[in-house]
PDB file of C-alpha atoms in Angstrom:
ATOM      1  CA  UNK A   1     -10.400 -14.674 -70.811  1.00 88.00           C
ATOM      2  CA  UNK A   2      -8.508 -15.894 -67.808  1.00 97.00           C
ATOM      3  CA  UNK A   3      -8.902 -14.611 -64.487  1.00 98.00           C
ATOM      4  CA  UNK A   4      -7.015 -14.035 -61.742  1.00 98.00           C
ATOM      5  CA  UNK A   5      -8.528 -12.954 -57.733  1.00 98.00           C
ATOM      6  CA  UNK A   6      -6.209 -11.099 -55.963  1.00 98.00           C
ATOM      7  CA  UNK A   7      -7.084 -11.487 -52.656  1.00 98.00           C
ATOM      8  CA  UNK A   8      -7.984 -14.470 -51.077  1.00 98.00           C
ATOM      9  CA  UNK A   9      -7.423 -16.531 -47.804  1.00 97.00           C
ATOM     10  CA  UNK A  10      -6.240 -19.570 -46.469  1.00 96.00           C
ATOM     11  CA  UNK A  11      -8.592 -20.682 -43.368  1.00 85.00           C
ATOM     12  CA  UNK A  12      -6.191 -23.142 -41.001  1.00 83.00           C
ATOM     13  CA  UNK A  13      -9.348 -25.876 -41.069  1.00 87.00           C
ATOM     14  CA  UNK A  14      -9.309 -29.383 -42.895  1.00 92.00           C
ATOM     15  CA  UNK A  15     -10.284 -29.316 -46.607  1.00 96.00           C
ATOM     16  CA  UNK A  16      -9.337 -25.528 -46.779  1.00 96.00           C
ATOM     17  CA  UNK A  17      -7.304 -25.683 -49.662  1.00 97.00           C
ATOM     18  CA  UNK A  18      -9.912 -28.266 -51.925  1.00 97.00           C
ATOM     19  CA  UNK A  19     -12.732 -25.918 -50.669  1.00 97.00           C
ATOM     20  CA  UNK A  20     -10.526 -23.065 -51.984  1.00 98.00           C
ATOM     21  CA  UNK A  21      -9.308 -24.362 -55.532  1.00 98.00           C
ATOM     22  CA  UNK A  22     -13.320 -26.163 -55.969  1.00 98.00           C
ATOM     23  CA  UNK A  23     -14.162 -22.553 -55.345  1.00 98.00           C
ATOM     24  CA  UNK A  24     -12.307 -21.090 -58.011  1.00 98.00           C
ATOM     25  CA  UNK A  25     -12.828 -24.073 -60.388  1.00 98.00           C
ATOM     26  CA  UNK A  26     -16.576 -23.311 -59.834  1.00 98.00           C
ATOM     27  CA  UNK A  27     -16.486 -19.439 -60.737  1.00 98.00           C
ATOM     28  CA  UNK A  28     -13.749 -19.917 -63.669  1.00 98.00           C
ATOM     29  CA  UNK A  29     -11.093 -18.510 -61.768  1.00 98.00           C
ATOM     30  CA  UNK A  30      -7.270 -19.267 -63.048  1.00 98.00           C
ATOM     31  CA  UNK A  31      -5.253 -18.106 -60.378  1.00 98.00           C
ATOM     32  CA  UNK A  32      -5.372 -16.399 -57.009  1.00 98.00           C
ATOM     33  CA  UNK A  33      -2.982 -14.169 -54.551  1.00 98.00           C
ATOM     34  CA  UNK A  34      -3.600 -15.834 -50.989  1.00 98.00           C
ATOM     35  CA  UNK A  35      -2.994 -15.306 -47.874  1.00 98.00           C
ATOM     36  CA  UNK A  36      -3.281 -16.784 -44.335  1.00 97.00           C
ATOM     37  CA  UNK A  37      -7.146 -16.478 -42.755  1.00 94.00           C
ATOM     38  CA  UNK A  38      -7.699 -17.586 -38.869  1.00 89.00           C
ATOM     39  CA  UNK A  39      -5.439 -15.062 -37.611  1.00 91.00           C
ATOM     40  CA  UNK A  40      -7.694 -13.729 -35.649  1.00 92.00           C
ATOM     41  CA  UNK A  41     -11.559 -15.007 -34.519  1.00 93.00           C
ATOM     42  CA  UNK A  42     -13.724 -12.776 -37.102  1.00 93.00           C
ATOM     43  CA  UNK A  43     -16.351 -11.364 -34.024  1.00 95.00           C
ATOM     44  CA  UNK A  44     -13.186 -10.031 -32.623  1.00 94.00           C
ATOM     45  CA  UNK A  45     -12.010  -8.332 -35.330  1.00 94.00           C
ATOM     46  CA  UNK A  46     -15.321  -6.504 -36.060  1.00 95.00           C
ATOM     47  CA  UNK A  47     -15.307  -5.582 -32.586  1.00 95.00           C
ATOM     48  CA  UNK A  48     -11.720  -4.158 -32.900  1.00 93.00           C
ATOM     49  CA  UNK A  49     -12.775  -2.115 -35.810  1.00 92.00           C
ATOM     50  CA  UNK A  50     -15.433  -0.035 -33.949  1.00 92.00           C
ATOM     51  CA  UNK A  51     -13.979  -0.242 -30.572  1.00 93.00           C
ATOM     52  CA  UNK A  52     -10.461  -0.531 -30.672  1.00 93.00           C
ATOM     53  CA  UNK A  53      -7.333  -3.272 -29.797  1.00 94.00           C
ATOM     54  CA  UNK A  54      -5.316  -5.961 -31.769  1.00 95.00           C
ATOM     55  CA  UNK A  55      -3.707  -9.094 -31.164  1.00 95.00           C
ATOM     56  CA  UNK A  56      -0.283 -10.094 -31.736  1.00 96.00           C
ATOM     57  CA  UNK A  57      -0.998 -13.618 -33.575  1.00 93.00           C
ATOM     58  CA  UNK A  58       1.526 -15.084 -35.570  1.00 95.00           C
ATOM     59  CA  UNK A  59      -0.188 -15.841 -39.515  1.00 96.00           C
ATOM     60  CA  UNK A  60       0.204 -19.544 -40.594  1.00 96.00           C
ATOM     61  CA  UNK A  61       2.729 -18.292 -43.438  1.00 97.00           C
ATOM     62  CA  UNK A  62       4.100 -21.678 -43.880  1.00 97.00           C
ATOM     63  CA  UNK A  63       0.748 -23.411 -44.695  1.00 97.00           C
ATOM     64  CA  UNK A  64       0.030 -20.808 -47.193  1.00 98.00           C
ATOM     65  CA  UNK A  65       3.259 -21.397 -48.653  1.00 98.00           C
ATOM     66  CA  UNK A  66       2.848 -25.261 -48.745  1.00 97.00           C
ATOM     67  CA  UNK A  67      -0.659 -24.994 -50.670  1.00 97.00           C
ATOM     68  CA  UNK A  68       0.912 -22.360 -53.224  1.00 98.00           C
ATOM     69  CA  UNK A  69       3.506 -25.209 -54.231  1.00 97.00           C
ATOM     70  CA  UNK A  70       1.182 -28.185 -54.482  1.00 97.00           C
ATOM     71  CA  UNK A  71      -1.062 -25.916 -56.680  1.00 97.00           C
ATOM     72  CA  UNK A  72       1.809 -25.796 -59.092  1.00 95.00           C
ATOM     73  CA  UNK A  73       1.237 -21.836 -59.627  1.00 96.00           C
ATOM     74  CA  UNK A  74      -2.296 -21.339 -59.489  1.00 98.00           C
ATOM     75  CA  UNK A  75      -1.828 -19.424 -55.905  1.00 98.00           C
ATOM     76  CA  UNK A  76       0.597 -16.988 -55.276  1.00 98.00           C
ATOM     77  CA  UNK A  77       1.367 -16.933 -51.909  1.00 98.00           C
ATOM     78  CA  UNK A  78       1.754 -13.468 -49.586  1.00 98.00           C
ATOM     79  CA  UNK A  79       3.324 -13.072 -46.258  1.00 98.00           C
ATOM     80  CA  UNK A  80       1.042 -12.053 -43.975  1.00 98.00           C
ATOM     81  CA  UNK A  81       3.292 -10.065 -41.819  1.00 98.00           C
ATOM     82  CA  UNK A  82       2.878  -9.721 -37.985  1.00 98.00           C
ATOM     83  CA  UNK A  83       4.603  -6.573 -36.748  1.00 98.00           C
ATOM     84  CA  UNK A  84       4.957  -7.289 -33.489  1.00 98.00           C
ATOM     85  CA  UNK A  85       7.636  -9.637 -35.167  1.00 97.00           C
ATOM     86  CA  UNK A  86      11.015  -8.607 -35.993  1.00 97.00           C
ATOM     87  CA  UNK A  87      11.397  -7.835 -39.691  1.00 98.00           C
ATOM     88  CA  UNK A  88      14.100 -10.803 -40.649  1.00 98.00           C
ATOM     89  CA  UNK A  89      11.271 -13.114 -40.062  1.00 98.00           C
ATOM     90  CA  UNK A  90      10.129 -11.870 -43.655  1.00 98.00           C
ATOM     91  CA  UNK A  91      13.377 -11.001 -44.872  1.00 98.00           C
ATOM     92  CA  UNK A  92      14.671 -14.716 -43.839  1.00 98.00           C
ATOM     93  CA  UNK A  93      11.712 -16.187 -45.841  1.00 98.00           C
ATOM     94  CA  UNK A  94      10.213 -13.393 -47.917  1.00 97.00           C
ATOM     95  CA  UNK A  95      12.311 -14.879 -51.086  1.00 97.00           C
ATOM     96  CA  UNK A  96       9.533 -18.297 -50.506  1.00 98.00           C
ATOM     97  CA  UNK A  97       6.598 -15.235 -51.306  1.00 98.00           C
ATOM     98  CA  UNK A  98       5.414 -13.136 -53.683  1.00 98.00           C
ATOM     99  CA  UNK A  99       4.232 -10.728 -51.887  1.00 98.00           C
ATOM    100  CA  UNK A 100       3.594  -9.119 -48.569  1.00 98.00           C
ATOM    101  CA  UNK A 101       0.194  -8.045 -46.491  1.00 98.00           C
ATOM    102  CA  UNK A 102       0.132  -5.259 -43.447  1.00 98.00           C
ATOM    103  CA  UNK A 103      -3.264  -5.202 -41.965  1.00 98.00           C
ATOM    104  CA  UNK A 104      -3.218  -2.975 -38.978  1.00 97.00           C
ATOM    105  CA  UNK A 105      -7.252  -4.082 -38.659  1.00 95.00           C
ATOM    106  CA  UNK A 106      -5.742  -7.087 -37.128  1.00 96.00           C
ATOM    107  CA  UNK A 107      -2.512  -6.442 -35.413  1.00 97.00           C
ATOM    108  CA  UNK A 108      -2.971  -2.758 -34.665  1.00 96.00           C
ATOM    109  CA  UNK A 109       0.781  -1.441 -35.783  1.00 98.00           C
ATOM    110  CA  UNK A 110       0.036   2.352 -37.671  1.00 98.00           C
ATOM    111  CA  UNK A 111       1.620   2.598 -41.034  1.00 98.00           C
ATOM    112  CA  UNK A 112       3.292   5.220 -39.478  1.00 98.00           C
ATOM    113  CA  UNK A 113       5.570   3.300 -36.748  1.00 98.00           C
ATOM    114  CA  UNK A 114       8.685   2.186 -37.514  1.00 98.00           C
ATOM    115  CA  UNK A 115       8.020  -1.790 -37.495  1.00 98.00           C
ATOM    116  CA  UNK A 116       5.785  -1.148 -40.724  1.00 98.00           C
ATOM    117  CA  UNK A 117       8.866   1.148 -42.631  1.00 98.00           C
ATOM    118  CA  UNK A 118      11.002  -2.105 -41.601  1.00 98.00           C
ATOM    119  CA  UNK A 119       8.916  -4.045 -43.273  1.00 98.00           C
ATOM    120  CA  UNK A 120       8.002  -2.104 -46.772  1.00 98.00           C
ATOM    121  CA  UNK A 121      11.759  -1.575 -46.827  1.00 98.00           C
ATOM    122  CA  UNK A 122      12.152  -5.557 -47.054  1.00 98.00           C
ATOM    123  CA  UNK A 123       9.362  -5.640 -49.599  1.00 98.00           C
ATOM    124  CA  UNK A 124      11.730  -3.252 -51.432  1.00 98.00           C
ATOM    125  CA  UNK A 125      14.416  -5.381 -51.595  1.00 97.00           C
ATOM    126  CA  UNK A 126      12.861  -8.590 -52.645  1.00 97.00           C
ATOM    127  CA  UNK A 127      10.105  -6.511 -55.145  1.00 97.00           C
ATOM    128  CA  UNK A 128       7.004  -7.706 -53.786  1.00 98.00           C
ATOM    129  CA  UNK A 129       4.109  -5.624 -53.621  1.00 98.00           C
ATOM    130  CA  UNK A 130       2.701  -4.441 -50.539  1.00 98.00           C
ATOM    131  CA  UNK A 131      -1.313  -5.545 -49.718  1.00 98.00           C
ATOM    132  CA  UNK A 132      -2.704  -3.042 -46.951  1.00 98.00           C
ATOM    133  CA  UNK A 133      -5.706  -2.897 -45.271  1.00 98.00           C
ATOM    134  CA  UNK A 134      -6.446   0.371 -43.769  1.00 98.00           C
ATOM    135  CA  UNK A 135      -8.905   1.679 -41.038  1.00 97.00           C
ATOM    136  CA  UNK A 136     -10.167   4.508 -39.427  1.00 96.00           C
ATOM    137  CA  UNK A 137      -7.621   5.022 -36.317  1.00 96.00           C
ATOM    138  CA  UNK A 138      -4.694   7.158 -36.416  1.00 97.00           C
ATOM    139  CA  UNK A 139      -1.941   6.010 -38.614  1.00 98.00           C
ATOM    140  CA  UNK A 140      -3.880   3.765 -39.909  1.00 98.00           C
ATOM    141  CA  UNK A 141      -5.842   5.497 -42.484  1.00 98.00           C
ATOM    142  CA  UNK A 142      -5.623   5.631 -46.377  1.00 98.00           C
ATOM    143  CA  UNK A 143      -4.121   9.033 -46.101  1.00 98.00           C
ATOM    144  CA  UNK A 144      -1.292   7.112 -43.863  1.00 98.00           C
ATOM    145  CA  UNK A 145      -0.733   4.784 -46.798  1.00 98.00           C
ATOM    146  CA  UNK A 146      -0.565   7.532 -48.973  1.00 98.00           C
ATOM    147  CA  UNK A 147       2.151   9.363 -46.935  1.00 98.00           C
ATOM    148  CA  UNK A 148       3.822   5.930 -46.863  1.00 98.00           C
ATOM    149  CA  UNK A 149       3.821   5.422 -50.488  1.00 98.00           C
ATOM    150  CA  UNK A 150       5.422   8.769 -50.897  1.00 98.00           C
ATOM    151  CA  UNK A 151       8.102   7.832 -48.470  1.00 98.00           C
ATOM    152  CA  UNK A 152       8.805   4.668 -50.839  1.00 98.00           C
ATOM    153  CA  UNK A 153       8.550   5.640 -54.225  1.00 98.00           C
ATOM    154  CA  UNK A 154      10.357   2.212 -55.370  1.00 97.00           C
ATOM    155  CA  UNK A 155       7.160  -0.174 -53.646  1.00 98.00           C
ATOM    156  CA  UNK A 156       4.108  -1.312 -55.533  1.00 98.00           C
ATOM    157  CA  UNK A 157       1.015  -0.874 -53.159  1.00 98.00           C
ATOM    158  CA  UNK A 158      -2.307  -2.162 -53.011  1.00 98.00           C
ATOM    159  CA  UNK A 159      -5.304  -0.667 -50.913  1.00 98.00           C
ATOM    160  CA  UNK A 160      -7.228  -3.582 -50.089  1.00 98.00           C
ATOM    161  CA  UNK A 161     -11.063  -3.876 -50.108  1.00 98.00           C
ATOM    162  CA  UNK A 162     -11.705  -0.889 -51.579  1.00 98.00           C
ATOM    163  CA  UNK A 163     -10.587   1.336 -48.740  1.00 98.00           C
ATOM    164  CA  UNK A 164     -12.040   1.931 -45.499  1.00 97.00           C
ATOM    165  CA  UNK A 165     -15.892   0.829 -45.545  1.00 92.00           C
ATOM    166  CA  UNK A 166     -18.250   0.176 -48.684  1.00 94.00           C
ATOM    167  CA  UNK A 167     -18.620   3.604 -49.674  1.00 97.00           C
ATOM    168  CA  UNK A 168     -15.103   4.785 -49.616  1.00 98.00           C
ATOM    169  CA  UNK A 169     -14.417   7.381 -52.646  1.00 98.00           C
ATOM    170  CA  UNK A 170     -12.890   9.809 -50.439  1.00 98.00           C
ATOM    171  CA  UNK A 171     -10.282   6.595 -50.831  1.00 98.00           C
ATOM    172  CA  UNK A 172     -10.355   6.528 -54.697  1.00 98.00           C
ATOM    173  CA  UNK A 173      -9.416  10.472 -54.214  1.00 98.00           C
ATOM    174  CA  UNK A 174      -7.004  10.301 -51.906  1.00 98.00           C
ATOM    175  CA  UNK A 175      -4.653   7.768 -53.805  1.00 98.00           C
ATOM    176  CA  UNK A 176      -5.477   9.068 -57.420  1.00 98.00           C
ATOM    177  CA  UNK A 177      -2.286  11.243 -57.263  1.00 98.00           C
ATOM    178  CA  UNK A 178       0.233   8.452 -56.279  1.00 98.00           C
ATOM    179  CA  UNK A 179       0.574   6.344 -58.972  1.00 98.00           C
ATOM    180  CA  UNK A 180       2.259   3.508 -57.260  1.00 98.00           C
ATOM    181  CA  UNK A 181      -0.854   2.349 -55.169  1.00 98.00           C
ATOM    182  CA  UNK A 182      -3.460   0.334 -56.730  1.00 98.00           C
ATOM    183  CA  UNK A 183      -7.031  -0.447 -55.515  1.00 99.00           C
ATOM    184  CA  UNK A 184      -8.687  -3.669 -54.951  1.00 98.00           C
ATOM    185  CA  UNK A 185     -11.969  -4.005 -54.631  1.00 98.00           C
ATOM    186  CA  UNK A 186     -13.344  -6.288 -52.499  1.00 98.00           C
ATOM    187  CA  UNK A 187     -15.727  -5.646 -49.978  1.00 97.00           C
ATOM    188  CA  UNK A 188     -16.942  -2.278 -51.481  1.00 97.00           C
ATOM    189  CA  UNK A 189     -20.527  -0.932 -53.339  1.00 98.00           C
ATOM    190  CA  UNK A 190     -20.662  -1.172 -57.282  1.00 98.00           C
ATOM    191  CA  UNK A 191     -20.584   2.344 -57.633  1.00 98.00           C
ATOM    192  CA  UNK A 192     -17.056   3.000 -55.379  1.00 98.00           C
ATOM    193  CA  UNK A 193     -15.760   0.702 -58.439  1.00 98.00           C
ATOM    194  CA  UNK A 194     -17.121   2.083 -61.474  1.00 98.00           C
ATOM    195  CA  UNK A 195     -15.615   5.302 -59.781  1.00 98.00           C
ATOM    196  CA  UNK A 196     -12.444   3.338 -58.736  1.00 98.00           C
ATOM    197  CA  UNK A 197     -11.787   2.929 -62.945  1.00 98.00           C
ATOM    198  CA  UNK A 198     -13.274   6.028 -63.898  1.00 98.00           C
ATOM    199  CA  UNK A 199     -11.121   8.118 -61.829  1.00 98.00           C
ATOM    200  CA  UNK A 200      -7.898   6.200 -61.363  1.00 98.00           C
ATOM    201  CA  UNK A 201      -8.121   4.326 -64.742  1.00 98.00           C
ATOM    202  CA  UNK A 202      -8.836   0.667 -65.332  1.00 98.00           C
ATOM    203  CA  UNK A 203      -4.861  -0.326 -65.282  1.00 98.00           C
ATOM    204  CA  UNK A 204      -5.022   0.611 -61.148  1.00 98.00           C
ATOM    205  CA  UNK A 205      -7.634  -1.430 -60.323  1.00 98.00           C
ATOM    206  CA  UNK A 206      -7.855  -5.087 -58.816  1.00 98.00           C
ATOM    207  CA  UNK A 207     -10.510  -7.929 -59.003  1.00 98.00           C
ATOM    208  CA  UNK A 208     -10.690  -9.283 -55.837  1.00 98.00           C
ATOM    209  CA  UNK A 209     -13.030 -11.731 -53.803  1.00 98.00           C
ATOM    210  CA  UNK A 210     -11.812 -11.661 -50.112  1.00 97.00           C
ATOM    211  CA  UNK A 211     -12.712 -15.501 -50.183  1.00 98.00           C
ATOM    212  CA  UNK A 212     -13.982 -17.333 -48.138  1.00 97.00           C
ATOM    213  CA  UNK A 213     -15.597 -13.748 -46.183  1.00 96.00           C
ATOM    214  CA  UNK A 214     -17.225 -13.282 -49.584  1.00 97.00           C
ATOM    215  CA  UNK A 215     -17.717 -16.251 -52.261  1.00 98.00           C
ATOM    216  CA  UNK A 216     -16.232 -14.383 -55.651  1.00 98.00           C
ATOM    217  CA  UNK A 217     -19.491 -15.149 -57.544  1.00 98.00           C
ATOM    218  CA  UNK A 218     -20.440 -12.066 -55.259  1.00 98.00           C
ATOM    219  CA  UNK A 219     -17.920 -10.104 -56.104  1.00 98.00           C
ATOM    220  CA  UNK A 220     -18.046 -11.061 -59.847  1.00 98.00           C
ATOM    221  CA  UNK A 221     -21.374 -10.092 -59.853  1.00 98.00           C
ATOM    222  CA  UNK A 222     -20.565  -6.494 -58.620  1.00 98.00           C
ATOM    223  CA  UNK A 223     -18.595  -6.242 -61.688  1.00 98.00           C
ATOM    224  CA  UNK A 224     -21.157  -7.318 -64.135  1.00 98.00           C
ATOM    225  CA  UNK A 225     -23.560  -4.428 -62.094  1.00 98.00           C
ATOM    226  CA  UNK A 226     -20.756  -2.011 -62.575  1.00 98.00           C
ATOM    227  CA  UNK A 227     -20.712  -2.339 -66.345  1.00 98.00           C
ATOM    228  CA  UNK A 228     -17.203  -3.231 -66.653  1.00 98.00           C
ATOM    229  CA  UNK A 229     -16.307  -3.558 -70.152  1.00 98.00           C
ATOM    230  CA  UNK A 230     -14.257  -6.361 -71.979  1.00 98.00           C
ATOM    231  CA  UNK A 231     -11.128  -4.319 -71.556  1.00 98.00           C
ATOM    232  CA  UNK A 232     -11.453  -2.904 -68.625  1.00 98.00           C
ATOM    233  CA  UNK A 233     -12.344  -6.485 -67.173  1.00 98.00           C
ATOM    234  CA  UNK A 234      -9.225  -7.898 -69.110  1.00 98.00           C
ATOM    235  CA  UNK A 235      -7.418  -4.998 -67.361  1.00 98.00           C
ATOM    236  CA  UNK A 236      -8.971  -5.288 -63.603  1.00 98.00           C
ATOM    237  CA  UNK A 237      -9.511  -9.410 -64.008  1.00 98.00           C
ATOM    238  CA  UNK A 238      -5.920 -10.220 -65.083  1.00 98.00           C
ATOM    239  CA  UNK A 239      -3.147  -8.299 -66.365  1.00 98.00           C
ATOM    240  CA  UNK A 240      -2.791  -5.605 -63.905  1.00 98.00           C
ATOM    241  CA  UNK A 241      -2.390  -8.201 -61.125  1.00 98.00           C
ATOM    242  CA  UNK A 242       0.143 -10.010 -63.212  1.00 98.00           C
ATOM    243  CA  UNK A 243       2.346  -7.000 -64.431  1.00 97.00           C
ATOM    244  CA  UNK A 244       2.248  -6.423 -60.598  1.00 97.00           C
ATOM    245  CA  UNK A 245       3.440  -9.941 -59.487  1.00 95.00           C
ATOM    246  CA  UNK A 246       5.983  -9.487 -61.945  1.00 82.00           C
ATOM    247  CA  UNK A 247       9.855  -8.562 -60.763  1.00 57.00           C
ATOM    248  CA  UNK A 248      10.333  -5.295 -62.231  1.00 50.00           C
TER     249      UNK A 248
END
């Protein structure tokens, strides 16, 4: 059964991308949605997450982009968008992507300010799903995403790493109702995603590794704890992020 990660990211190092696709080669992984790592030094983003801040660092879009098209499809690339940036950036090169990322963790822009609505109304246009990563500051939280969601009916969103924390169900709650925001789980316990399918259903849920933070192996094992079954797996693993890389 193939396999596909939906979140991983490209560190801006030598050997990145061969210790990337060796990566996924190693845990029988067929394809991957990446996008751009290094934005920000990881000590200072923890530190941001408990005590506040951002920066306003441009992502290394283009080298994403360039290792997407040398792997001849195996990695879909995202736009990791920087807010601080006026929204033609993506709309001039969005077309190039499959997809877009918000992470407010890093850059510190609410899903509630008008820079974000300029973006997910670009992501609208071109059809690409929307990756967020949400946090607990105001704006910025999964009920924020939910609110946002609600104001764009016509986008495809993704919570990323399983909410806010490793134990977020209040999350899995939160977005069960809007049926156009789907839940990758990266980053959180075994038990927020057997609750993840059992709640939202296995057809809203993403496998996802968060690579090279967390080796998938990790991750894959979470899944095998979780007692994911064949179809739910074929669901989570693969066609769900598929269907959603899709053009509708």
């Amino acid at each position: 059964m193939p396999v596909f990660d939906f979140h991983v990211r490209l560190a801006p190092r030598p050997g990145a991308v061969d210790r990337l696709l060796s990566t996924l080669d190693e845990c029988k992984i067929d394809r991957a949605a990446v996008a751009a790592g290094g934005t920000i030094d990881l000590r200072r983003l923890s530190r941001q997450l408990v005590e506040g801040g951002h920066v306003e660092t441009d992502a290394d879009n283009e080298a994403v982009l360039a290792a997407a098209t040398a792997s001849g499809g195996r990695l879909v690339p995202f736009w990791f968008a920087n807010p601080h940036r006026p929204a033609a950036e993506y709309a001039d090169s969005g077309p190039r992507f499959r997809g877009l990322e918000i992470s407010p963790a890093v850059h510190g822009v609410p899903l509630t300010d008008p820079r974000t609505a300029g973006l997910v109304a670009v992501a609208e246009r071109l059809r690409h799903p929307v990756y967020v990563v949400c946090i607990t500051r105001p704006g910025c939280e999964v009920a924020d995403l939910v609110s946002l969601a609600r104001e764009h009916p016509g986008v495809r969103f993704v919570l990323g790493h399983s909410g806010v924390g490793n134990i977020d169900y209040h999350a899995v709650d939160l977005i069960a109702p809007v049926p156009t925001i789907w839940f990758e789980t990266s980053g959180g316990y075994s038990g927020v995603l057997r609750d993840a399918i059992d709640t939202l259903g296995a057809h809203r849920v993403l496998f996802g590794s968060e690579f090279p933070l967390q080796h998938p192996d990790v991750e894959l094992a979470k899944y095998r704890a979780a007692g994911v079954g064949p179809r739910e797996w074929e669901m989570t693993g693969w066609t769900n992020a598929i269907n959603l890389l899709e053009t509708p």
